[in-house]
Coordinates of C-alpha atoms and ligand atoms in Angstrom, one line a residue:
X153 CA 3.1 -6.4 36.1
X154 CA 4.3 -5.6 32.6
X155 CA 0.7 -5.0 31.5
X156 CA 0.2 -2.6 34.3
X157 CA 3.4 -0.8 33.4
X158 CA 2.3 -0.7 29.8
X159 CA -1.0 0.8 30.8
X160 CA 0.9 3.5 32.7
X161 CA 3.2 4.1 29.8
X162 CA 0.3 4.5 27.4
X163 CA -1.5 6.7 29.9
X164 CA 1.4 9.0 30.1
X165 CA 1.5 9.3 26.3
X166 CA -2.0 10.6 26.5
X167 CA -3.8 7.6 25.1
X168 CA -5.6 6.8 28.4
X169 CA -8.4 5.0 26.7
X170 CA -6.3 2.0 25.8
X171 CA -7.7 0.2 28.8
X172 CA -7.3 -3.3 27.6
X173 CA -3.6 -3.0 26.8
X174 CA -1.9 -6.3 26.6
X175 CA -4.9 -8.3 25.5
X176 CA -4.6 -8.0 21.8
X177 CA -7.5 -5.5 21.8
X178 CA -7.6 -1.8 21.4
X179 CA -10.3 0.8 21.9
X180 CA -11.5 2.8 19.0
X181 CA -10.9 6.5 19.2
X182 CA -12.4 9.1 16.9
X183 CA -13.8 8.6 13.3
X184 CA -14.8 5.0 12.7
X185 CA -14.5 5.1 8.9
X186 CA -11.2 5.2 7.0
X187 CA -10.5 8.3 4.9
X188 CA -11.3 8.0 1.2
X189 CA -7.7 8.0 0.1
X190 CA -6.7 5.1 2.4
X191 CA -6.0 1.9 0.5
X192 CA -6.1 -1.7 1.7
X193 CA -4.1 -4.5 0.1
X194 CA -2.2 -7.7 0.8
X195 CA 1.5 -8.5 0.4
X196 CA 3.6 -11.5 -0.7
X197 CA 7.2 -12.0 -1.9
X198 CA 8.6 -13.9 -4.9
X199 CA 10.6 -16.6 -3.2
X200 CA 7.9 -17.4 -0.6
X201 CA 5.1 -18.0 -3.1
X202 CA 6.3 -18.3 -6.8
X203 CA 7.9 -21.7 -6.9
X204 CA 9.2 -22.4 -10.5
X205 CA 12.7 -21.9 -9.0
X206 CA 14.4 -23.0 -12.3
X207 CA 11.5 -22.6 -14.7
X208 CA 11.9 -20.9 -18.1
X209 CA 15.5 -19.8 -17.7
X210 CA 15.3 -18.4 -14.1
X211 CA 18.7 -18.1 -12.5
X212 CA 19.8 -19.3 -9.0
X213 CA 19.2 -17.0 -6.0
X214 CA 20.9 -17.2 -2.6
X215 CA 17.8 -18.7 -1.1
X216 CA 17.7 -21.4 -3.8
X217 CA 21.3 -22.3 -3.1
X218 CA 21.0 -22.1 0.6
X219 CA 17.9 -24.3 0.9
X220 CA 19.3 -26.8 -1.5
X221 CA 22.7 -27.0 0.2
X222 CA 21.5 -26.8 3.8
X223 CA 18.1 -28.6 4.0
X224 CA 18.7 -29.2 7.7
X225 CA 18.6 -25.5 8.3
X226 CA 15.0 -25.3 7.4
X227 CA 12.7 -26.6 10.2
X228 CA 10.7 -29.0 8.0
X229 CA 13.5 -29.5 5.5
X230 CA 11.4 -27.8 2.8
X231 CA 12.3 -25.0 0.4
X232 CA 10.6 -22.6 -2.1
X233 CA 11.1 -24.8 -5.2
X234 CA 7.4 -25.0 -5.7
X235 CA 5.8 -23.2 -2.8
X236 CA 2.3 -21.9 -3.7
X237 CA 3.2 -22.2 -7.4
X238 CA 2.2 -18.6 -8.1
X239 CA 4.6 -18.6 -11.1
X240 CA 2.4 -21.2 -12.8
X241 CA -0.9 -20.4 -11.0
X242 CA -1.1 -16.6 -10.6
X243 CA -4.7 -16.7 -11.7
X244 CA -5.6 -18.3 -8.4
X245 CA -4.0 -15.4 -6.6
X246 CA -5.8 -13.0 -8.8
X247 CA -9.1 -14.6 -8.0
X248 CA -8.4 -14.3 -4.3
X249 CA -7.3 -10.7 -4.7
X250 CA -10.6 -10.0 -6.5
X251 CA -12.6 -11.8 -3.9
X252 CA -11.0 -9.8 -1.1
X253 CA -11.7 -6.5 -3.0
X254 CA -8.2 -5.1 -2.4
X255 CA -7.1 -1.9 -4.0
X256 CA -3.5 -2.9 -4.3
X257 CA -1.3 -6.0 -4.4
X258 CA 2.2 -5.8 -3.0
X259 CA 4.5 -8.4 -4.5
X260 CA 8.2 -8.7 -5.3
X261 CA 10.1 -9.4 -8.4
X262 CA 12.6 -12.3 -8.4
X263 CA 15.8 -10.6 -9.7
X264 CA 17.0 -14.0 -11.1
X265 CA 13.8 -14.5 -13.1
X266 CA 14.5 -11.5 -15.2
X267 CA 18.3 -11.4 -15.0
X268 CA 19.4 -14.9 -14.3
X269 CA 23.0 -14.1 -13.3
X270 CA 22.1 -10.8 -11.8
X271 CA 23.7 -8.5 -14.3
X272 CA 21.3 -6.7 -16.6
X273 CA 22.8 -8.0 -19.9
X274 CA 21.6 -11.5 -19.0
X275 CA 18.0 -10.8 -19.8
X276 CA 15.4 -13.6 -19.7
X277 CA 12.3 -12.7 -21.8
X278 CA 10.1 -15.4 -20.2
X279 CA 10.6 -13.8 -16.8
X280 CA 9.7 -10.4 -18.1
X281 CA 6.6 -11.9 -19.7
X282 CA 5.5 -13.3 -16.4
X283 CA 5.6 -10.0 -14.5
X284 CA 4.0 -8.2 -17.5
X285 CA 1.2 -10.6 -17.3
X286 CA 0.8 -10.2 -13.5
X287 CA 0.8 -6.4 -13.8
X288 CA -1.6 -6.3 -16.7
X289 CA -4.0 -8.7 -15.1
X290 CA -4.0 -6.7 -11.8
X291 CA -4.7 -3.5 -13.6
X292 CA -7.4 -5.0 -15.8
X293 CA -9.1 -5.9 -12.5
X294 CA -8.7 -2.5 -10.9
X295 CA -5.9 -3.6 -8.6
X296 CA -2.7 -1.5 -8.4
X297 CA 0.6 -3.2 -8.3
X298 CA 3.0 -2.2 -5.5
X299 CA 6.3 -3.7 -6.4
X300 CA 9.2 -4.6 -4.1
X301 CA 12.4 -4.5 -6.1
X302 CA 14.4 -6.6 -3.7
X303 CA 12.9 -9.1 -1.2
X304 CA 15.9 -11.1 0.0
X305 CA 16.6 -13.3 -3.1
X306 CA 19.9 -12.0 -4.4
X307 CA 21.2 -13.7 -7.5
X308 CA 24.2 -15.9 -6.7
X309 CA 25.9 -14.2 -9.7
X310 CA 25.9 -11.1 -7.6
X311 CA 26.6 -12.7 -4.2
X312 CA 29.8 -14.1 -5.8
X313 CA 31.2 -10.6 -5.6
X314 CA 30.2 -10.2 -2.0
X315 CA 26.6 -9.1 -2.2
X316 CA 26.0 -6.3 0.3
X317 CA 29.5 -6.6 1.6
X318 CA 30.8 -5.0 -1.6
X319 CA 30.0 -1.5 -2.6
X320 CA 29.6 -2.9 -6.1
X321 CA 26.1 -3.7 -5.0
X322 CA 25.3 0.0 -5.4
X323 CA 25.7 -0.1 -9.2
X324 CA 24.5 -3.7 -9.5
X325 CA 21.3 -2.9 -7.7
X326 CA 20.6 0.5 -9.4
X327 CA 21.2 -1.1 -12.8
X328 CA 18.6 -3.7 -11.9
X329 CA 16.1 -1.1 -10.6
X330 CA 16.6 1.0 -13.7
X331 CA 15.7 -1.9 -15.9
X332 CA 12.5 -2.5 -13.8
X333 CA 11.5 1.1 -14.1
X334 CA 12.0 0.8 -17.9
X335 CA 10.2 -2.4 -18.3
X336 CA 7.2 -1.8 -15.9
X337 CA 7.2 1.8 -14.8
X338 CA 4.6 2.8 -17.3
X339 CA 2.2 0.8 -15.2
X340 CA 3.8 0.4 -11.8
X341 CA 3.4 3.6 -9.7
X342 CA 4.6 2.4 -6.3
X343 CA 8.1 1.0 -5.9
X344 CA 9.8 -0.3 -2.8
X345 CA 13.5 -0.6 -3.2
X346 CA 14.3 -2.9 -0.3
X347 CA 12.2 -5.0 2.1
X348 CA 13.4 -5.3 5.7
X349 CA 17.1 -4.2 5.8
X350 CA 17.4 -5.6 9.4
X351 CA 16.6 -9.1 8.1
X352 CA 18.9 -8.7 5.1
X353 CA 21.8 -7.4 7.1
X354 CA 21.6 -8.6 10.6
X355 CA 20.5 -12.1 9.8
X356 CA 22.6 -12.7 6.7
X357 CA 25.8 -10.6 7.4
X358 CA 25.8 -10.0 11.2
X359 CA 25.0 -13.7 11.8
X360 CA 25.0 -17.0 9.9
X361 CA 21.3 -17.6 10.4
X362 CA 20.3 -17.0 6.7
X363 CA 22.1 -16.6 3.4
X364 CA 24.8 -15.5 2.7
X365 CA 25.7 -16.6 6.2
X366 CA 28.6 -14.1 6.5
X367 CA 28.5 -14.2 10.3
X368 CA 30.4 -11.0 11.1
X369 CA 28.4 -9.5 14.0
X370 CA 28.9 -5.8 14.6
X371 CA 30.9 -5.4 11.4
X372 CA 29.3 -7.2 8.5
X373 CA 25.8 -6.0 9.4
X374 CA 26.9 -2.3 9.4
X375 CA 28.8 -2.7 6.1
X376 CA 25.6 -4.2 4.7
X377 CA 23.4 -1.4 6.1
X378 CA 25.7 1.2 4.6
X379 CA 25.9 -0.3 1.2
X380 CA 22.1 -1.0 1.2
X381 CA 21.4 2.7 2.0
X382 CA 23.7 3.8 -0.8
X383 CA 22.1 1.4 -3.3
X384 CA 18.7 2.6 -2.2
X385 CA 19.7 6.3 -2.6
X386 CA 21.2 5.7 -6.0
X387 CA 18.1 3.8 -7.2
X388 CA 15.9 6.6 -5.9
X389 CA 18.0 9.4 -7.6
X390 CA 18.0 7.5 -10.8
X391 CA 14.2 7.3 -10.9
X392 CA 14.0 11.1 -10.2
X393 CA 16.5 11.9 -12.9
X394 CA 15.2 9.6 -15.7
X395 CA 11.7 8.4 -15.0
X396 CA 9.7 10.5 -12.4
X397 CA 8.6 13.2 -14.8
X398 CA 7.1 10.8 -17.3
X399 CA 6.0 7.9 -15.0
X400 CA 4.9 9.9 -12.0
X401 CA 5.4 7.1 -9.5
X402 CA 6.6 7.0 -5.9
X403 CA 9.7 5.2 -4.7
X404 CA 10.2 4.3 -1.1
X405 CA 11.7 1.7 1.2
X406 CA 10.3 -0.8 3.7
X407 CA 11.8 -0.8 7.2
X408 CA 11.1 -3.6 9.7
X409 CA 10.7 -2.4 13.2
X410 CA 9.6 -3.8 16.6
X411 CA 8.2 -1.0 18.8
X412 CA 9.7 -0.6 22.2
X413 CA 8.2 0.2 25.6
X414 CA 10.3 1.1 28.6
X415 CA 9.6 -0.5 31.9
X416 CA 10.0 2.8 33.7
X417 CA 8.7 4.9 30.8
X418 CA 12.2 6.4 30.5
X419 CA 12.1 8.6 27.4
X420 CA 15.9 8.7 27.1
X421 CA 15.9 4.9 26.7
X422 CA 13.0 4.8 24.2
X423 CA 14.6 7.5 22.1
X424 CA 18.0 5.8 22.1
X425 CA 16.5 2.4 21.3
X426 CA 14.4 3.8 18.5
X427 CA 17.5 5.4 17.0
X428 CA 19.2 2.1 17.1
X429 CA 16.4 0.1 15.5
X430 CA 14.4 2.4 13.3
X431 CA 16.8 5.4 13.1
X432 CA 19.7 3.3 11.8
X433 CA 17.9 3.2 8.4
X434 CA 15.2 6.0 8.8
X435 CA 17.5 8.8 10.1
X436 CA 19.8 8.9 7.0
X437 CA 16.7 9.0 4.7
X438 CA 14.1 11.0 6.6
X439 CA 15.8 13.3 9.1
X440 CA 16.6 16.9 8.5
X441 CA 20.3 16.4 8.7
X442 CA 20.8 12.9 7.2
X443 CA 23.6 10.4 8.0
X444 CA 23.3 7.9 10.8
X445 CA 21.8 9.1 14.1
X446 CA 24.6 11.1 16.0
X447 CA 24.2 8.9 19.1
X448 CA 25.1 5.8 17.0
X449 CA 28.0 7.4 15.3
X450 CA 29.4 8.5 18.6
X451 CA 28.8 5.4 20.7
X452 CA 29.9 2.9 18.1
X453 CA 33.0 4.9 17.3
X454 CA 33.9 4.9 21.0
X455 CA 33.3 1.1 21.3
X456 CA 35.4 0.5 18.2
X457 CA 38.3 2.5 19.6
X458 CA 37.9 0.7 22.9
X459 CA 38.2 -2.6 21.0
X460 CA 41.5 -1.3 19.6
X461 CA 40.3 -0.7 16.1
X462 CA 41.7 1.9 13.8
X463 CA 38.3 2.9 12.5
X464 CA 34.7 2.9 13.6
X465 CA 32.6 -0.1 12.7
X466 CA 29.9 2.4 11.7
X467 CA 31.5 5.3 9.9
X468 CA 29.6 8.4 8.8
X469 CA 28.1 8.2 5.4
X470 CA 30.2 11.2 4.4
X471 CA 29.1 14.4 2.7
X472 CA 28.3 13.0 -0.7
X473 CA 26.3 10.0 0.3
X474 CA 24.6 11.8 3.1
X475 CA 23.2 14.2 0.5
X476 CA 22.2 11.4 -1.9
X477 CA 20.4 9.4 0.7
X478 CA 18.7 12.2 2.6
X479 CA 15.2 12.7 1.2
X480 CA 15.6 9.6 -1.0
X481 CA 12.1 8.2 -0.3
X482 CA 8.6 9.4 -1.2
X483 CA 7.2 7.4 1.7
X484 CA 8.3 5.3 4.6
X485 CA 7.1 1.7 4.3
X486 CA 6.8 0.0 7.7
X487 CA 6.5 -3.7 8.4
X488 CA 5.1 -3.9 11.9
X489 CA 4.5 -7.2 13.7
X490 CA 5.3 -6.9 17.4
X491 CA 6.8 -5.0 20.3
X492 CA 9.2 -5.5 23.2
X493 CA 9.8 -4.0 26.6
X494 CA 13.4 -2.8 27.0
X495 CA 15.6 -2.0 30.0
X496 CA 19.3 -1.1 30.1
X497 CA 21.4 -4.3 30.2
X498 CA 23.0 -5.0 33.5
X499 CA 25.8 -6.9 31.7
X500 CA 26.8 -6.5 28.1
X501 CA 24.5 -8.4 25.8
X502 CA 25.6 -10.6 22.9
X503 CA 28.9 -11.2 21.3
X504 CA 31.7 -8.7 21.3
X505 CA 31.3 -6.9 19.1
X506 CA 27.7 -7.2 17.9
X507 CA 24.7 -5.0 17.2
X508 CA 23.2 -6.4 20.4
X509 CA 26.1 -5.2 22.4
X510 CA 26.0 -1.8 20.8
X511 CA 22.2 -1.6 21.5
X512 CA 22.8 -2.7 25.1
X513 CA 19.2 -3.3 26.2
X514 CA 17.5 -6.4 27.6
X515 CA 14.5 -6.9 25.5
X516 CA 11.5 -9.0 26.4
X517 CA 7.8 -9.4 25.7
X518 CA 5.1 -9.1 28.4
X519 CA 4.2 -12.6 29.6
X520 CA 0.5 -11.7 29.1
X521 CA 0.8 -10.8 25.5
X522 CA -0.8 -13.5 23.3
X523 CA 1.8 -15.3 21.2
X524 CA 1.5 -16.5 17.6
X525 CA 3.0 -19.8 16.2
X526 CA 6.2 -17.8 15.6
X527 CA 8.1 -17.6 18.8
X528 CA 8.9 -13.9 18.3
X529 CA 5.4 -12.7 17.4
X530 CA 3.2 -11.4 20.2
X531 CA 0.0 -9.4 19.7
X532 CA 0.5 -5.9 20.9
X533 CA -1.5 -3.5 18.7
X534 CA -0.6 -0.5 20.9
X535 CA 2.9 -0.8 19.5
X536 CA 1.6 0.0 16.0
X537 CA -0.3 3.1 17.2
X538 CA 2.7 4.2 19.2
X539 CA 5.1 3.6 16.4
X540 CA 3.0 5.6 13.9
X541 CA 2.9 8.5 16.4
X542 CA 6.6 8.2 17.0
X543 CA 7.2 8.5 13.2
X544 CA 4.8 11.4 13.0
X545 CA 6.7 13.3 15.7
X546 CA 10.3 12.3 14.9
X547 CA 10.1 12.4 11.1
X548 CA 8.0 15.4 10.3
X549 CA 4.8 13.4 9.6
X550 CA 6.3 11.7 6.5
X551 CA 3.9 9.7 4.4
X552 CA 3.7 6.1 5.8
X553 CA 2.5 2.9 4.2
X554 CA 2.1 -0.2 6.4
X555 CA 3.6 -2.7 4.0
X556 CA 3.3 -5.8 6.2
X557 CA 1.4 -6.8 9.3
X558 CA 0.2 -10.3 10.2
X559 CA -0.2 -13.3 12.4
X560 CA 1.1 -16.9 12.2
X561 CA -0.6 -20.1 13.3
X562 CA -0.8 -23.8 12.2
X563 CA -2.9 -22.9 9.1
X564 CA -6.4 -23.6 10.6
X565 CA -9.4 -22.3 8.5
X566 CA -11.1 -21.0 11.7
X567 CA -8.4 -18.6 12.4
X568 CA -10.1 -16.4 15.1
X569 CA -6.8 -15.3 16.6
X570 CA -5.8 -13.9 13.2
X571 CA -9.1 -12.0 13.0
X572 CA -8.4 -10.6 16.4
X573 CA -4.9 -9.5 15.4
X574 CA -6.1 -7.8 12.2
X575 CA -9.1 -6.2 14.0
X576 CA -6.9 -4.7 16.7
X577 CA -4.0 -3.6 14.5
X578 CA -6.1 -2.1 11.8
X579 CA -8.0 -0.2 14.5
X580 CA -4.6 1.0 15.8
X581 CA -3.9 2.4 12.3
X582 CA -7.3 4.2 12.3
X583 CA -6.6 5.6 15.8
X584 CA -3.3 6.9 14.6
X585 CA -4.9 8.5 11.5
X586 CA -7.5 10.1 13.8
X587 CA -4.5 11.5 15.7
X588 CA -3.0 13.2 12.7
X589 CA -0.6 10.5 11.5
X590 CA 0.0 10.6 7.7
X591 CA -0.6 6.9 6.9
X592 CA -2.5 6.0 3.7
X593 CA -2.0 2.4 3.0
X594 CA -2.1 -1.0 4.7
X595 CA -1.0 -4.4 3.3
X596 CA -1.8 -7.5 5.2
X597 CA 0.8 -10.2 5.3
X598 CA 0.0 -12.4 3.6
X599 CA -2.4 -13.4 0.8
X600 CA -1.6 -17.1 0.9
X601 CA 0.2 -19.5 3.2
X602 CA 3.8 -19.5 2.0
X603 CA 7.4 -20.5 2.7
X604 CA 8.4 -18.8 5.9
X605 CA 12.2 -18.9 5.4
X606 CA 14.0 -21.0 8.0
X607 CA 10.6 -22.0 9.5
X608 CA 9.6 -23.6 6.2
X609 CA 5.9 -24.3 6.0
X610 CA 5.5 -24.7 9.8
X611 CA 4.2 -21.1 10.4
X612 CA 1.3 -20.0 8.3
X613 CA 0.5 -16.3 7.7
X614 CA -2.0 -16.5 4.9
X615 CA -5.6 -15.3 4.6
X616 CA -5.9 -18.2 2.2
X617 CA -4.8 -21.7 2.8
X618 CA -3.0 -23.5 0.0
X619 CA -3.5 -27.2 -0.7
X620 CA 0.1 -28.2 -0.7
X621 CA -0.8 -31.9 -1.3
X622 CA -2.3 -31.1 -4.7
X623 CA -0.5 -30.0 -7.9
X624 CA -3.4 -27.6 -8.4
X625 CA -2.5 -25.8 -5.2
X626 CA -6.1 -24.8 -4.6
X627 CA -6.6 -21.6 -2.5
X628 CA -9.1 -21.9 0.3
X629 CA -10.3 -18.8 2.1
X630 CA -9.9 -18.8 5.9
X631 CA -12.3 -17.1 8.2
X632 CA -9.9 -14.1 8.3
X633 CA -10.2 -13.7 4.5
X634 CA -14.0 -13.2 4.9
X635 CA -13.3 -10.8 7.8
X636 CA -10.8 -8.7 5.8
X637 CA -13.1 -8.6 2.8
X638 CA -15.9 -7.2 5.1
X639 CA -13.4 -4.7 6.5
X640 CA -12.4 -3.5 3.1
X641 CA -16.0 -3.3 1.9
X642 CA -17.2 -1.3 4.9
X643 CA -13.9 0.7 5.3
X644 CA -14.3 0.3 9.0
X645 CA -13.1 -2.3 11.5
X646 CA -15.9 -4.8 12.1
X647 CA -16.2 -6.3 15.5
X648 CA -15.6 -9.9 14.4
X649 CA -17.5 -11.6 11.5
Ligands
LIG745 C1 16.8 7.0 32.0 O1 17.7 6.2 31.3 C2 19.0 6.8 31.2 C3 19.8 5.9 30.3 O2 19.6 4.5 30.5 C4 19.6 6.9 32.6 O3 20.8 7.5 32.6 C5 18.6 7.7 33.5 O4 19.1 7.7 34.8 C6 17.2 7.2 33.4 N1 16.3 8.1 34.1 C7 15.4 7.7 35.0 C8 14.5 8.7 35.6 O5 15.3 6.5 35.4

């Protein structure tokens, strides 16, 4: 039923050739070769791969503290203390990157490795040396570094002051970003300020699922989003003012988004839902007017007053910040993994208040969509094509980089389902390009199997397996690594190996 509906939805959108919708496949449309300026890469993040959690003067991050204090919150009671040991063994990653033939490598910098207590006077030269070495080795091998400034591992020295609850984060973060521009900006030309605001804010501030476990639904999450947007805007403006002319790089942000389909193809519902999930972050940065989407400002203010509050839980950014934040990205980074069908909730969803209740949709996958090891991850490549077209139409065809996309399993080397996922999703990107979408970069998540946050090492996303039983942490290419290598070499989407 849902599949049929999806077929109809897609049909109405004018993509009638997506006949195998719902089966993790997608039909190629148009040019079969990627444009010359399109780049393929892979992505990782510091806490998930580096290990060396206290090596050479590194400070403690909220993920170090959380996993150490709450081992039972991680599915297999593990942590990122050693992980894939990339801090000690980056050369193994480099070899894998060279084998794949990637044009860029997206990785993040561990704030605490460079500034152990978070503030920029607490400089740790060994940490700086490490990232200099990573960057220089990449460039020596023709691989461009794409650097995420913040990927979820806030220094506890900053969390002490409230982290993203406190507007102090604006100067704390932009000071940190400025130091990175100074240290590495002569060689790093692509910066991503923040990775996945929804994860940072909803999971860590709107709930207690992840550090800092604030657990203030419908309030803490919006405070976090607001401060994060301001910190992003400040860091972007700083680059423009002091570095852009000389360094000539790009600064953007990576947003995490599940595409939505409507059971009845109700455009009003799709638009509203997209404003709530993508627009909450994208609208202030990429729209013509800036600030939060008007529908959110209006609806959340009304709910807040109905709750007897004096102020809205999501106030306007105000004139000054609206101006700072609007236009504060040279590209939109998108992490796309999956999609959901939505329909208006018959009864209020979630706690009162909460972002779920504000959103007010029931959200579910189609039962026919193939599921990964992760319980939230279903293969629905149409969602990626549809998302790219939505961004093209809603945000004036802004430059887009797919900064993550990937599939989890048990870590098997014959990972045919991962190949199918990559094949269909990268084809979806090519279809979107053929349809005029301004997307020029794709990063597969992930290079190596790594620490999947609360899921520990029970869900594997790597193109390379890591021998966790050996101190040498040997990297072993999976079948999908060979597939991706072939895809990169041919700049087309091979039909299997
Ligand atoms: C579309 O959704 C809106 C909001 O949920 C609703 O008011 C409207 O009646 C729906 N339209 C149709 C044709 O179902």
